[in-house]
Coordinates of C-alpha atoms in Angstrom, one line a residue:
Chain A
M1 CA 79.9 76.3 -131.3
I2 CA 82.5 76.9 -128.6
G3 CA 81.1 74.0 -126.6
A4 CA 81.3 71.7 -129.6
L5 CA 84.9 72.7 -130.2
W6 CA 85.8 72.2 -126.6
S7 CA 84.3 68.8 -126.4
N8 CA 86.2 67.8 -129.6
F9 CA 89.4 69.5 -128.5
D10 CA 91.6 66.7 -129.8
Y11 CA 90.1 66.7 -133.3
A12 CA 90.2 70.5 -133.5
V13 CA 93.9 70.5 -132.6
S14 CA 94.8 68.0 -135.3
V15 CA 92.9 70.0 -137.9
V16 CA 94.8 73.2 -136.8
L17 CA 98.1 71.3 -136.9
F18 CA 97.3 69.9 -140.4
L19 CA 96.7 73.5 -141.6
I20 CA 99.9 74.7 -140.0
G21 CA 101.8 72.0 -141.8
L22 CA 100.1 72.7 -145.1
Y23 CA 101.0 76.4 -144.7
C24 CA 104.7 75.4 -144.2
V25 CA 104.7 73.2 -147.3
I26 CA 103.2 76.0 -149.4
A27 CA 104.9 79.1 -148.0
K28 CA 108.4 78.0 -146.9
N29 CA 111.2 78.5 -149.3
N30 CA 113.8 76.1 -147.9
L31 CA 113.2 72.5 -149.0
I32 CA 114.0 71.0 -145.5
K33 CA 111.5 73.4 -144.0
K34 CA 108.9 72.4 -146.6
F35 CA 109.5 68.9 -145.6
M36 CA 109.2 69.6 -141.9
G37 CA 105.8 71.1 -142.7
L38 CA 104.9 67.7 -144.3
N39 CA 106.1 66.0 -141.1
I40 CA 103.8 68.2 -139.1
M41 CA 100.9 67.2 -141.4
E42 CA 101.7 63.6 -140.9
T43 CA 101.8 63.9 -137.2
S44 CA 98.5 65.7 -137.1
V45 CA 96.8 62.9 -139.1
F46 CA 98.3 60.3 -136.9
A47 CA 97.2 62.1 -133.8
F48 CA 93.7 62.4 -135.2
I49 CA 93.4 58.7 -135.9
V50 CA 94.8 57.7 -132.5
A51 CA 92.4 60.1 -130.9
I52 CA 89.5 58.2 -132.5
G53 CA 90.4 55.1 -130.5
V54 CA 90.6 56.8 -127.2
V55 CA 88.2 55.6 -124.5
D56 CA 87.9 57.7 -121.3
R57 CA 89.9 56.1 -118.5
G58 CA 90.7 53.2 -120.8
S59 CA 93.7 51.1 -120.2
A60 CA 96.1 49.4 -122.6
P61 CA 94.3 46.5 -124.4
I62 CA 96.7 43.8 -123.2
M63 CA 95.1 40.6 -122.1
G64 CA 96.4 38.9 -119.0
P65 CA 95.6 38.0 -115.4
G66 CA 95.4 41.6 -114.2
A67 CA 93.6 43.1 -117.2
R68 CA 90.5 45.1 -116.4
G69 CA 88.4 47.1 -118.8
P70 CA 87.5 49.4 -120.3
F71 CA 90.2 49.2 -123.0
V72 CA 91.2 51.8 -125.6
N73 CA 90.6 50.7 -129.2
P74 CA 93.9 49.1 -130.3
I75 CA 93.2 49.2 -134.1
P76 CA 94.0 52.9 -134.7
Q77 CA 97.2 52.4 -132.8
A78 CA 98.2 49.5 -134.9
L79 CA 97.3 51.4 -138.1
I80 CA 99.4 54.4 -137.0
L81 CA 102.3 52.2 -136.3
T82 CA 102.2 51.3 -140.0
G83 CA 101.6 54.9 -140.8
I84 CA 104.7 55.9 -138.9
V85 CA 106.8 53.4 -140.8
V86 CA 105.5 54.9 -144.1
A87 CA 106.3 58.4 -142.8
V88 CA 109.8 57.4 -141.8
S89 CA 110.5 56.0 -145.3
T90 CA 109.1 59.1 -147.0
T91 CA 111.3 61.3 -144.8
A92 CA 114.4 59.2 -145.6
L93 CA 113.7 59.4 -149.3
A94 CA 113.0 63.1 -149.2
L95 CA 116.1 64.0 -147.2
S96 CA 118.3 61.9 -149.6
L97 CA 116.8 63.7 -152.5
I98 CA 117.5 67.1 -150.8
V99 CA 121.1 66.0 -150.3
R100 CA 121.4 65.2 -154.0
V101 CA 119.8 68.5 -155.0
W102 CA 122.4 70.2 -152.8
H103 CA 125.2 68.4 -154.5
Q104 CA 124.0 69.1 -158.0
C105 CA 122.7 72.6 -157.7
G106 CA 124.5 74.0 -154.6
T107 CA 121.3 75.3 -153.1
I108 CA 118.1 74.1 -151.5
E109 CA 116.1 77.3 -151.6
A110 CA 113.1 76.8 -153.9
D111 CA 113.3 80.3 -155.5
E112 CA 117.0 79.9 -156.4
L113 CA 116.4 76.5 -157.8
R114 CA 113.6 77.8 -160.0
E115 CA 116.1 80.4 -161.4
L116 CA 118.6 77.6 -162.1
E117 CA 116.0 75.8 -164.2
Chain B
M1 CA 89.9 24.3 -162.7
W2 CA 93.3 25.9 -162.4
W3 CA 91.9 29.4 -162.1
Q4 CA 89.7 28.5 -159.2
W5 CA 92.6 28.1 -156.7
A6 CA 91.9 30.6 -154.0
H7 CA 95.5 31.6 -153.3
W8 CA 96.1 33.2 -156.7
L9 CA 94.7 36.5 -155.2
P10 CA 97.4 37.1 -152.5
L11 CA 100.0 35.6 -154.8
A12 CA 99.4 38.2 -157.4
V13 CA 100.8 40.8 -154.9
L14 CA 103.4 38.5 -153.2
V15 CA 105.1 37.4 -156.5
P16 CA 106.2 40.8 -157.7
L17 CA 106.9 41.9 -154.1
G18 CA 109.1 38.8 -153.5
F19 CA 110.9 39.0 -156.8
G20 CA 111.4 42.7 -156.3
V21 CA 113.1 42.5 -152.9
T22 CA 115.3 39.6 -153.9
T23 CA 116.5 41.2 -157.2
P24 CA 119.7 42.8 -155.8
A25 CA 120.7 39.7 -154.0
V26 CA 120.1 37.4 -157.0
A27 CA 121.8 39.8 -159.4
G28 CA 125.0 40.2 -157.3
G29 CA 125.8 43.4 -159.2
D30 CA 125.1 41.9 -162.7
G31 CA 122.6 44.0 -164.5
G32 CA 121.8 41.2 -167.1
R33 CA 120.9 38.7 -164.4
A34 CA 118.8 41.3 -162.6
W35 CA 116.9 41.9 -165.8
R36 CA 116.2 38.2 -166.4
W37 CA 115.0 37.8 -162.8
A38 CA 112.7 40.8 -163.1
V39 CA 111.3 39.6 -166.4
L40 CA 110.6 36.2 -164.8
G41 CA 108.9 37.8 -161.8
S42 CA 106.7 40.1 -163.8
A43 CA 105.8 37.3 -166.2
L44 CA 104.7 35.1 -163.2
A45 CA 102.7 38.1 -161.9
A46 CA 101.0 38.5 -165.3
A47 CA 100.1 34.8 -165.3
T48 CA 98.7 35.0 -161.8
T49 CA 96.6 38.0 -162.6
L50 CA 95.4 36.3 -165.8
A51 CA 94.0 33.5 -163.6
L52 CA 92.1 36.1 -161.6
V53 CA 90.7 37.7 -164.7
V54 CA 89.5 34.4 -166.1
R55 CA 87.8 33.6 -162.8
V56 CA 86.0 37.0 -162.5
A57 CA 84.8 36.6 -166.1
R58 CA 83.3 33.2 -165.3
E59 CA 82.1 33.6 -161.8
G60 CA 81.8 37.3 -161.0
P61 CA 83.6 39.1 -158.1
F62 CA 85.2 37.0 -155.4
S63 CA 87.2 37.7 -152.3
Y64 CA 90.0 36.2 -150.2
A65 CA 90.1 36.5 -146.4
F66 CA 93.6 36.5 -144.9
G67 CA 94.4 33.9 -142.3
G68 CA 90.8 32.6 -142.3
W69 CA 89.6 35.7 -140.5
N70 CA 86.4 36.6 -142.3
P71 CA 85.7 40.2 -143.2
P72 CA 84.8 42.7 -141.7
Y73 CA 87.2 41.6 -138.9
G74 CA 90.0 40.2 -141.1
I75 CA 91.7 41.8 -144.0
E76 CA 90.0 41.1 -147.3
F77 CA 91.3 41.1 -150.9
R78 CA 88.4 41.6 -153.3
F79 CA 88.6 41.1 -157.0
D80 CA 86.0 42.6 -159.3
E81 CA 85.9 43.6 -162.9
V82 CA 87.5 47.0 -162.3
G83 CA 90.3 45.1 -160.4
A84 CA 91.2 43.5 -163.7
F85 CA 93.4 46.6 -163.9
A86 CA 95.8 44.4 -162.0
F87 CA 96.2 42.2 -165.1
V88 CA 96.9 45.3 -167.3
V89 CA 99.4 46.4 -164.7
A90 CA 101.3 43.1 -164.6
S91 CA 101.4 42.7 -168.4
L92 CA 102.4 46.3 -169.2
G93 CA 104.9 46.2 -166.3
M94 CA 106.4 43.1 -167.9
L95 CA 106.7 44.8 -171.3
A96 CA 108.3 47.8 -169.7
I97 CA 110.8 45.6 -167.8
V98 CA 111.6 43.7 -171.1
F99 CA 112.1 47.1 -172.8
S100 CA 114.3 48.3 -169.9
G101 CA 116.9 45.6 -170.6
R102 CA 118.9 47.4 -173.3
Y103 CA 117.6 50.8 -172.3
A104 CA 119.0 50.6 -168.7
E105 CA 122.4 49.4 -169.9
H106 CA 122.8 52.6 -171.8
A107 CA 121.0 55.1 -169.6
L108 CA 121.8 54.1 -166.0
D109 CA 124.8 53.6 -163.8
P110 CA 125.5 49.8 -163.9
A111 CA 125.7 49.6 -160.1
R112 CA 122.1 51.0 -159.9
I113 CA 120.5 48.6 -162.4
P114 CA 119.4 45.9 -159.9
Y115 CA 117.8 48.5 -157.7
F116 CA 116.1 50.0 -160.6
Y117 CA 114.3 46.6 -161.2
T118 CA 113.6 46.3 -157.5
L119 CA 111.8 49.7 -157.6
L120 CA 109.9 48.7 -160.8
L121 CA 108.7 45.4 -159.3
L122 CA 107.7 47.1 -156.1
D123 CA 105.7 49.7 -158.1
I124 CA 103.9 46.8 -159.9
A125 CA 103.3 45.0 -156.6
G126 CA 101.8 48.1 -155.1
L127 CA 99.6 48.7 -158.2
I128 CA 98.3 45.2 -158.2
G129 CA 97.6 45.4 -154.4
F130 CA 95.8 48.7 -154.8
S131 CA 93.5 47.3 -157.5
V132 CA 92.6 44.1 -155.5
T133 CA 92.4 45.3 -151.9
G134 CA 89.0 45.5 -150.1
D135 CA 90.3 47.4 -147.1
L136 CA 90.6 51.1 -146.8
F137 CA 93.8 51.1 -144.8
N138 CA 95.5 48.6 -147.1
M139 CA 94.6 50.9 -149.9
Y140 CA 96.6 53.7 -148.2
V141 CA 99.6 51.3 -147.6
F142 CA 99.6 50.1 -151.2
M143 CA 99.2 53.7 -152.4
E144 CA 102.3 54.6 -150.4
I145 CA 104.3 51.6 -151.8
I146 CA 103.4 52.9 -155.3
S147 CA 104.2 56.5 -154.5
L148 CA 107.5 55.9 -152.7
S149 CA 108.8 53.7 -155.5
S150 CA 107.6 56.2 -158.1
Y151 CA 109.4 59.1 -156.5
A152 CA 112.6 57.1 -156.4
L153 CA 112.1 56.0 -160.1
V154 CA 111.8 59.6 -161.2
A155 CA 115.1 60.5 -159.5
V156 CA 116.9 57.4 -160.9
S157 CA 117.8 58.9 -164.3
G158 CA 120.5 61.1 -162.8
E159 CA 119.7 64.1 -165.0
R160 CA 120.4 67.5 -163.5
T161 CA 116.8 68.4 -162.8
A162 CA 115.6 64.8 -162.0
E163 CA 116.0 65.2 -158.2
M164 CA 114.1 68.5 -158.1
A165 CA 111.2 67.0 -160.2
A166 CA 111.2 64.0 -157.9
F167 CA 111.1 66.2 -154.8
K168 CA 108.2 68.2 -156.2
Y169 CA 106.4 65.0 -157.0
L170 CA 107.1 63.7 -153.5
V171 CA 105.8 66.8 -151.7
L172 CA 102.5 66.9 -153.6
G173 CA 102.2 63.1 -153.5
A174 CA 102.7 63.0 -149.8
V175 CA 100.2 65.8 -149.2
S176 CA 97.6 64.0 -151.2
S177 CA 98.3 60.7 -149.4
L178 CA 97.7 62.5 -146.1
L179 CA 94.5 64.0 -147.3
V180 CA 93.3 60.4 -148.2
L181 CA 94.5 59.1 -144.9
F182 CA 92.6 61.8 -143.1
G183 CA 89.5 60.9 -145.0
I184 CA 90.1 57.2 -144.2
G185 CA 90.4 58.1 -140.5
M186 CA 87.1 59.9 -140.6
V187 CA 85.4 57.0 -142.3
Y188 CA 86.8 54.8 -139.6
G189 CA 85.7 57.2 -136.9
T190 CA 82.1 57.4 -138.1
T191 CA 81.6 53.7 -139.1
G192 CA 84.1 51.8 -137.0
T193 CA 85.2 49.7 -139.9
L194 CA 87.9 49.7 -142.6
N195 CA 86.4 47.1 -144.9
L196 CA 85.1 48.8 -148.0
A197 CA 81.9 46.7 -148.4
D198 CA 81.2 46.9 -144.7
A199 CA 81.7 50.7 -144.7
A200 CA 79.3 51.0 -147.6
R201 CA 76.7 49.1 -145.5
R202 CA 77.2 51.1 -142.3
L203 CA 77.5 54.6 -143.9
G204 CA 73.8 54.4 -144.6
G205 CA 73.0 54.3 -140.9
V206 CA 75.4 57.0 -139.4
G207 CA 73.8 59.8 -137.5
S208 CA 75.3 62.9 -139.1
A209 CA 76.2 63.4 -142.7
V210 CA 78.7 66.2 -142.1
P211 CA 81.8 64.0 -141.2
V212 CA 81.0 61.7 -144.1
A213 CA 80.8 64.6 -146.5
V214 CA 84.1 65.9 -145.2
A215 CA 85.7 62.5 -145.5
I216 CA 84.5 62.2 -149.1
A217 CA 85.8 65.7 -149.9
L218 CA 89.2 64.9 -148.4
M219 CA 89.6 61.6 -150.2
A220 CA 88.4 63.0 -153.5
A221 CA 90.8 65.9 -153.2
G222 CA 93.7 63.6 -152.5
F223 CA 92.9 61.3 -155.4
M224 CA 92.6 64.3 -157.7
V225 CA 96.2 65.3 -156.9
K226 CA 97.3 61.7 -157.5
S227 CA 95.6 61.6 -160.9
A228 CA 96.9 65.1 -161.9
L229 CA 93.6 66.7 -162.7
F230 CA 94.1 70.2 -164.1
P231 CA 94.8 72.7 -161.4
L232 CA 96.6 70.0 -159.4
H233 CA 98.7 68.7 -162.3
V234 CA 101.9 70.8 -161.7
W235 CA 104.0 67.8 -160.6
L236 CA 103.2 65.6 -163.6
P237 CA 105.0 67.0 -166.7
D238 CA 108.4 67.3 -165.2
A239 CA 108.3 64.0 -163.4
H240 CA 107.0 62.1 -166.3
A241 CA 109.3 63.7 -168.9
I242 CA 112.5 63.4 -166.9
A243 CA 112.1 59.8 -165.8
P244 CA 113.7 57.0 -168.0
S245 CA 111.2 56.1 -170.8
P246 CA 110.1 52.7 -169.4
V247 CA 109.4 54.4 -166.1
S248 CA 107.5 57.2 -167.9
A249 CA 105.4 54.4 -169.5
V250 CA 104.6 52.9 -166.1
L251 CA 104.0 56.3 -164.4
S252 CA 101.9 57.8 -167.1
G253 CA 100.0 54.6 -168.0
L254 CA 99.5 53.0 -164.6
V255 CA 100.5 55.2 -161.6
V256 CA 98.3 58.2 -162.4
K257 CA 95.4 55.7 -162.5
V258 CA 95.7 55.2 -158.8
G259 CA 93.7 58.3 -158.2
L260 CA 91.0 57.3 -160.7
L261 CA 90.7 53.7 -159.3
G262 CA 90.6 55.2 -155.8
T263 CA 87.8 57.6 -156.9
F264 CA 86.0 54.6 -158.3
R265 CA 86.3 52.7 -155.1
L266 CA 85.1 55.7 -153.2
Y267 CA 82.1 55.8 -155.4
Q268 CA 81.5 52.1 -154.8
V269 CA 81.4 52.9 -151.1
V270 CA 79.3 56.0 -150.9
Y271 CA 77.3 56.0 -154.1
R272 CA 74.4 53.9 -152.9
T273 CA 74.3 54.8 -149.2
G274 CA 72.4 58.0 -150.2
I275 CA 73.6 59.8 -147.0
V276 CA 75.4 62.4 -149.0
D277 CA 74.2 64.0 -152.1
L278 CA 77.1 63.6 -154.6
A279 CA 75.7 65.9 -157.2
A280 CA 78.1 68.7 -156.2
L281 CA 81.1 66.3 -156.5
D282 CA 79.9 65.1 -159.9
Q283 CA 79.6 68.7 -161.0
L284 CA 83.1 69.4 -159.9
F285 CA 84.5 66.3 -161.7
L286 CA 82.6 67.3 -164.8
W287 CA 84.0 70.8 -165.0
L288 CA 87.6 69.9 -163.9
G289 CA 87.5 67.0 -166.4
A290 CA 86.4 69.3 -169.2
I291 CA 89.0 71.9 -168.3
S292 CA 91.7 69.3 -168.0
I293 CA 90.9 67.9 -171.5
V294 CA 91.3 71.3 -173.1
M295 CA 94.2 72.7 -171.0
G296 CA 96.2 69.5 -171.2
A297 CA 95.9 69.4 -175.0
F298 CA 96.5 73.1 -175.2
F299 CA 99.8 73.0 -173.3
A300 CA 100.9 69.9 -175.3
I301 CA 100.7 71.8 -178.6
F302 CA 103.5 74.1 -177.5
Q303 CA 105.9 71.5 -176.4
D304 CA 108.9 70.6 -178.5
D305 CA 110.2 67.9 -176.2
I306 CA 108.4 64.7 -177.3
K307 CA 108.1 63.2 -173.8
M308 CA 106.9 66.5 -172.4
M309 CA 104.1 66.5 -175.0
L310 CA 103.1 62.9 -174.1
A311 CA 103.1 64.0 -170.4
Y312 CA 100.6 66.8 -171.1
S313 CA 98.5 64.5 -173.2
T314 CA 98.2 62.3 -170.1
I315 CA 96.6 65.3 -168.3
S316 CA 94.1 65.6 -171.1
N317 CA 93.2 61.9 -171.1
I318 CA 92.8 61.9 -167.3
G319 CA 90.3 64.7 -168.0
Y320 CA 88.2 62.3 -170.2
I321 CA 88.1 59.7 -167.5
V322 CA 87.2 62.1 -164.7
M323 CA 84.5 63.7 -166.9
G324 CA 83.1 60.3 -167.5
F325 CA 82.9 59.8 -163.7
G326 CA 81.3 63.2 -163.4
L327 CA 78.6 62.5 -166.0
A328 CA 77.6 59.5 -163.9
S329 CA 75.5 58.0 -166.6
K330 CA 75.9 54.4 -167.6
F331 CA 77.6 54.9 -170.9
A332 CA 79.9 57.5 -169.6
L333 CA 81.0 55.3 -166.6
I334 CA 81.6 52.3 -168.9
G335 CA 83.6 54.5 -171.3
A336 CA 85.6 56.0 -168.4
A337 CA 86.3 52.6 -166.8
V338 CA 87.5 51.1 -170.2
H339 CA 89.5 54.2 -170.9
I340 CA 91.4 53.6 -167.6
F341 CA 92.6 50.3 -169.3
N342 CA 93.0 51.6 -172.8
H343 CA 94.8 54.8 -172.0
A344 CA 97.3 52.6 -170.0
I345 CA 98.0 50.6 -173.1
I346 CA 98.1 53.5 -175.5
K347 CA 100.3 55.7 -173.4
S348 CA 102.7 52.9 -172.6
A349 CA 103.0 52.3 -176.4
L350 CA 103.7 55.9 -177.0
F351 CA 106.2 56.3 -174.2
L352 CA 108.1 53.1 -175.1
A353 CA 108.2 54.1 -178.8
A354 CA 109.4 57.6 -177.9
G355 CA 111.9 56.0 -175.6
A356 CA 113.2 53.7 -178.3
I357 CA 113.6 56.7 -180.6
I358 CA 115.4 58.7 -178.0
H359 CA 117.6 55.7 -177.2
Q360 CA 118.6 55.2 -180.9
T361 CA 119.1 58.9 -181.9
G362 CA 120.0 60.7 -178.6
Y363 CA 117.6 63.5 -179.5
R364 CA 114.3 64.2 -177.8
R365 CA 113.0 67.4 -179.4
L366 CA 110.6 67.2 -182.4
S367 CA 112.6 69.9 -184.2
E368 CA 115.7 67.6 -184.0
L369 CA 113.9 64.4 -184.7
R370 CA 112.8 65.3 -188.2
G371 CA 113.1 62.4 -190.6
A372 CA 112.9 59.7 -187.8
G373 CA 110.3 58.0 -189.9
R374 CA 112.9 57.2 -192.5
G375 CA 115.6 56.2 -190.1
M376 CA 113.5 53.9 -187.9
P377 CA 110.4 52.9 -189.9
L378 CA 109.1 50.3 -187.5
T379 CA 109.4 52.4 -184.4
A380 CA 107.9 55.5 -186.0
A381 CA 105.1 53.4 -187.4
A382 CA 104.3 52.1 -183.9
L383 CA 104.4 55.6 -182.5
S384 CA 102.0 56.7 -185.2
V385 CA 99.6 53.9 -184.4
G386 CA 99.6 55.0 -180.8
A387 CA 99.1 58.6 -181.8
V388 CA 96.1 57.7 -184.1
S389 CA 94.7 55.7 -181.2
I390 CA 95.0 58.4 -178.6
V391 CA 93.3 60.9 -180.9
G392 CA 90.4 58.5 -181.1
I393 CA 90.2 57.7 -184.7
P394 CA 88.3 54.5 -185.4
P395 CA 89.1 51.6 -185.4
T396 CA 91.6 52.0 -182.6
A397 CA 91.3 51.7 -178.8
G398 CA 90.9 55.4 -178.0
F399 CA 87.9 55.8 -180.2
L400 CA 85.6 53.4 -178.4
C401 CA 86.0 55.0 -174.9
K402 CA 85.7 58.5 -176.1
W403 CA 82.6 57.5 -178.1
Y404 CA 81.1 56.0 -175.0
I405 CA 81.9 59.0 -172.9
A406 CA 80.4 61.3 -175.6
L407 CA 77.3 59.1 -175.7
G408 CA 77.1 59.3 -171.9
A409 CA 77.2 63.1 -172.1
F410 CA 74.2 63.1 -174.4
E411 CA 72.5 60.4 -172.2
A412 CA 72.9 62.6 -169.2
G413 CA 71.6 65.6 -171.1
R414 CA 74.9 67.5 -170.9
A415 CA 75.5 67.8 -174.7
A416 CA 77.8 70.7 -174.2
F417 CA 80.4 68.4 -172.5
G418 CA 80.1 66.1 -175.4
F419 CA 81.2 68.9 -177.6
A420 CA 84.1 69.8 -175.2
L421 CA 85.2 66.2 -175.7
V422 CA 85.2 66.4 -179.4
F423 CA 87.0 69.8 -179.2
G424 CA 89.7 68.3 -177.0
A425 CA 90.1 65.4 -179.5
L426 CA 90.7 68.0 -182.2
F427 CA 93.4 69.7 -180.2
I428 CA 95.0 66.4 -179.6
F429 CA 94.8 65.7 -183.3
V430 CA 96.7 68.9 -184.0
Y431 CA 99.7 68.0 -181.9
Y432 CA 100.0 64.5 -183.0
I433 CA 99.8 65.6 -186.6
R434 CA 102.7 67.9 -185.8
M435 CA 104.6 64.8 -184.6
V436 CA 103.8 62.7 -187.6
N437 CA 104.6 65.6 -189.9
A438 CA 108.0 66.0 -188.3
F439 CA 108.8 62.3 -188.6
Y440 CA 107.7 61.7 -192.1
F441 CA 107.4 64.8 -194.1
Q442 CA 109.9 67.4 -192.9
E443 CA 113.5 67.6 -194.1
P444 CA 115.9 66.0 -191.5
V445 CA 118.1 68.3 -189.5
H446 CA 120.5 65.7 -188.2
A447 CA 122.0 63.1 -190.5
D448 CA 122.3 60.5 -187.6
V449 CA 118.5 60.5 -187.2
V450 CA 118.0 59.2 -190.7
H451 CA 120.7 56.6 -190.2
A452 CA 119.8 55.5 -186.7
G453 CA 118.0 52.3 -187.6
D454 CA 115.4 50.4 -185.6
P455 CA 116.2 49.5 -182.0
P456 CA 117.2 45.9 -180.9
L457 CA 114.4 43.3 -180.7
S458 CA 114.1 43.5 -176.9
M459 CA 112.8 47.1 -177.4
L460 CA 111.0 46.7 -180.7
V461 CA 108.9 43.7 -179.6
P462 CA 107.3 45.4 -176.5
V463 CA 106.6 48.5 -178.6
W464 CA 104.9 46.5 -181.3
V465 CA 103.0 44.3 -178.9
L466 CA 101.5 47.5 -177.4
A467 CA 100.8 49.1 -180.7
G468 CA 99.1 45.9 -181.8
L469 CA 97.0 46.0 -178.6
C470 CA 96.0 49.6 -179.5
L471 CA 94.5 48.2 -182.7
A472 CA 93.1 45.0 -181.1
M473 CA 91.4 46.8 -178.3
G474 CA 89.6 48.9 -180.9
L475 CA 88.7 46.1 -183.3
A476 CA 87.6 43.7 -180.5
G477 CA 86.3 46.6 -178.4
K478 CA 83.2 44.7 -177.4
I479 CA 85.1 42.4 -175.1
P480 CA 86.4 45.0 -172.6
L481 CA 83.0 46.8 -172.8
T482 CA 80.9 43.7 -172.0
F483 CA 83.5 42.7 -169.4
I484 CA 83.3 45.9 -167.4
T485 CA 79.5 46.4 -167.7
P486 CA 78.5 44.3 -164.7
A487 CA 80.6 46.4 -162.3
I488 CA 79.0 49.6 -163.6
S489 CA 75.5 48.1 -163.4
R490 CA 76.2 47.1 -159.7
L491 CA 77.3 50.6 -159.0
L492 CA 74.3 52.3 -160.6
A493 CA 71.7 49.7 -159.4
P494 CA 68.9 51.3 -157.4
I495 CA 69.3 51.5 -153.7
G496 CA 68.3 48.2 -152.0
G497 CA 68.3 46.4 -155.4

């Protein structure tokens, strides 16, 4: 069990990070903190997918005169580049929503907002 | 023939996308010009997707390889019978945009109107892309295009609680997207491919079933949040009730179906590999679906706000579809797949009609809307047609699907769930009777409701086109049923067959 965990250390870390993020989303009261939890979750998933493509002692898969294998798998990195763009747009949208909640309600604490409703 | 041109498939996504991003530039601040541009864009998208539907009906499923790179190495768009949802998306999106013309003038800040159409067209582009893609990661990207534009569309109305509802929707939506992405990552990790068809082939040969099972669980959980199945529905009522009515029609009719289509695609990948026993998942869908039917209908009875009521009724109808998936018998799956289409039509008709009534009278509570049937006879009649249809009274669109799902319950030997379904329909009947009663038979409270008059033609025509479709889909119900059957037969075909 421990051995299996140790040899898949990178995957285990991303699962733990995912759960920490989920905990923040559920338990934190401040909307910005909730959203930071979501960012942690995003990062954990990205780390997981990049870790899939890792090759031991692999180099960057850039072809050229000096290129020598083995190379890491470039597809997960390309995917996660897209994923990061999506995450940035989600963050921008969420922060602008939080700003407008602040302007309209004067608070960004979830429990106080619930009372206002 | 004109419908055989290969490039219709990518164009179906590119047309609404291109029209969407150019809307603010073309409009130059003029809401009317933005509206005409958006109507043109969505009409072209509808025409394009119609070509795809004609082709799939004549030739069966077909695919398009981007840049000549053949799958599994290149990116593939694949159009099958279930992907015909793209046509429903484009045509309902067009009607919602036509409806928005007068509605937005009244309900939105004029400076925001061009961006409102941009968001609607992006939403439509994402939905079409999601229904036609044959690639797991593309599925995630289109899902995010849909989600991001939907979050913004909920917030657009400027009502006091709109931002909070949008934020709640955003947090749950983002968590569910991440669950799906985690699952997609695991599928990629175990099979080394992102192509749906290729993944289905390779999953049969992977060494360990555990990561596959975890991936299926993660994706199913993510899609369940997206489709607002009962315990995970908390974001839906607020978001759908607060959004402007044409947006509610798109969100409730089309966007929640993302989760269901995603589940269907997931089934297409894993169903026949036989590596994981899906009986437990079916069981979960069955129970959650049945609970959703009853609870959604139960909450809807106590709502006074007409749009809130329609929002809860969506949860109930999602329950029907998910229960159909869970029964996993041929009739139930056909009924569920057709109900994805029919519910989109019915719920859009209901939300647009409700929106027209709210637009004309300024009231949104049933207790205030008494007598609306006298004030706006045509709109109230359309709303009643939609209501009859969603209850499932023959000969309307809702009856056929529910009948098929009930038949499927008996076919699968789970008669109790067939009764749950009938029970749910009775509940739904109760709250729509309440609505019809308020409109036609109760004494009016506000004089302006009785003197409101029917809305302008640009609103009335979309409402009645949809109401007419509710009837047509019931009367000509054989057409969608026979159209969808090949996809279900392929899904259920014995392994290796």
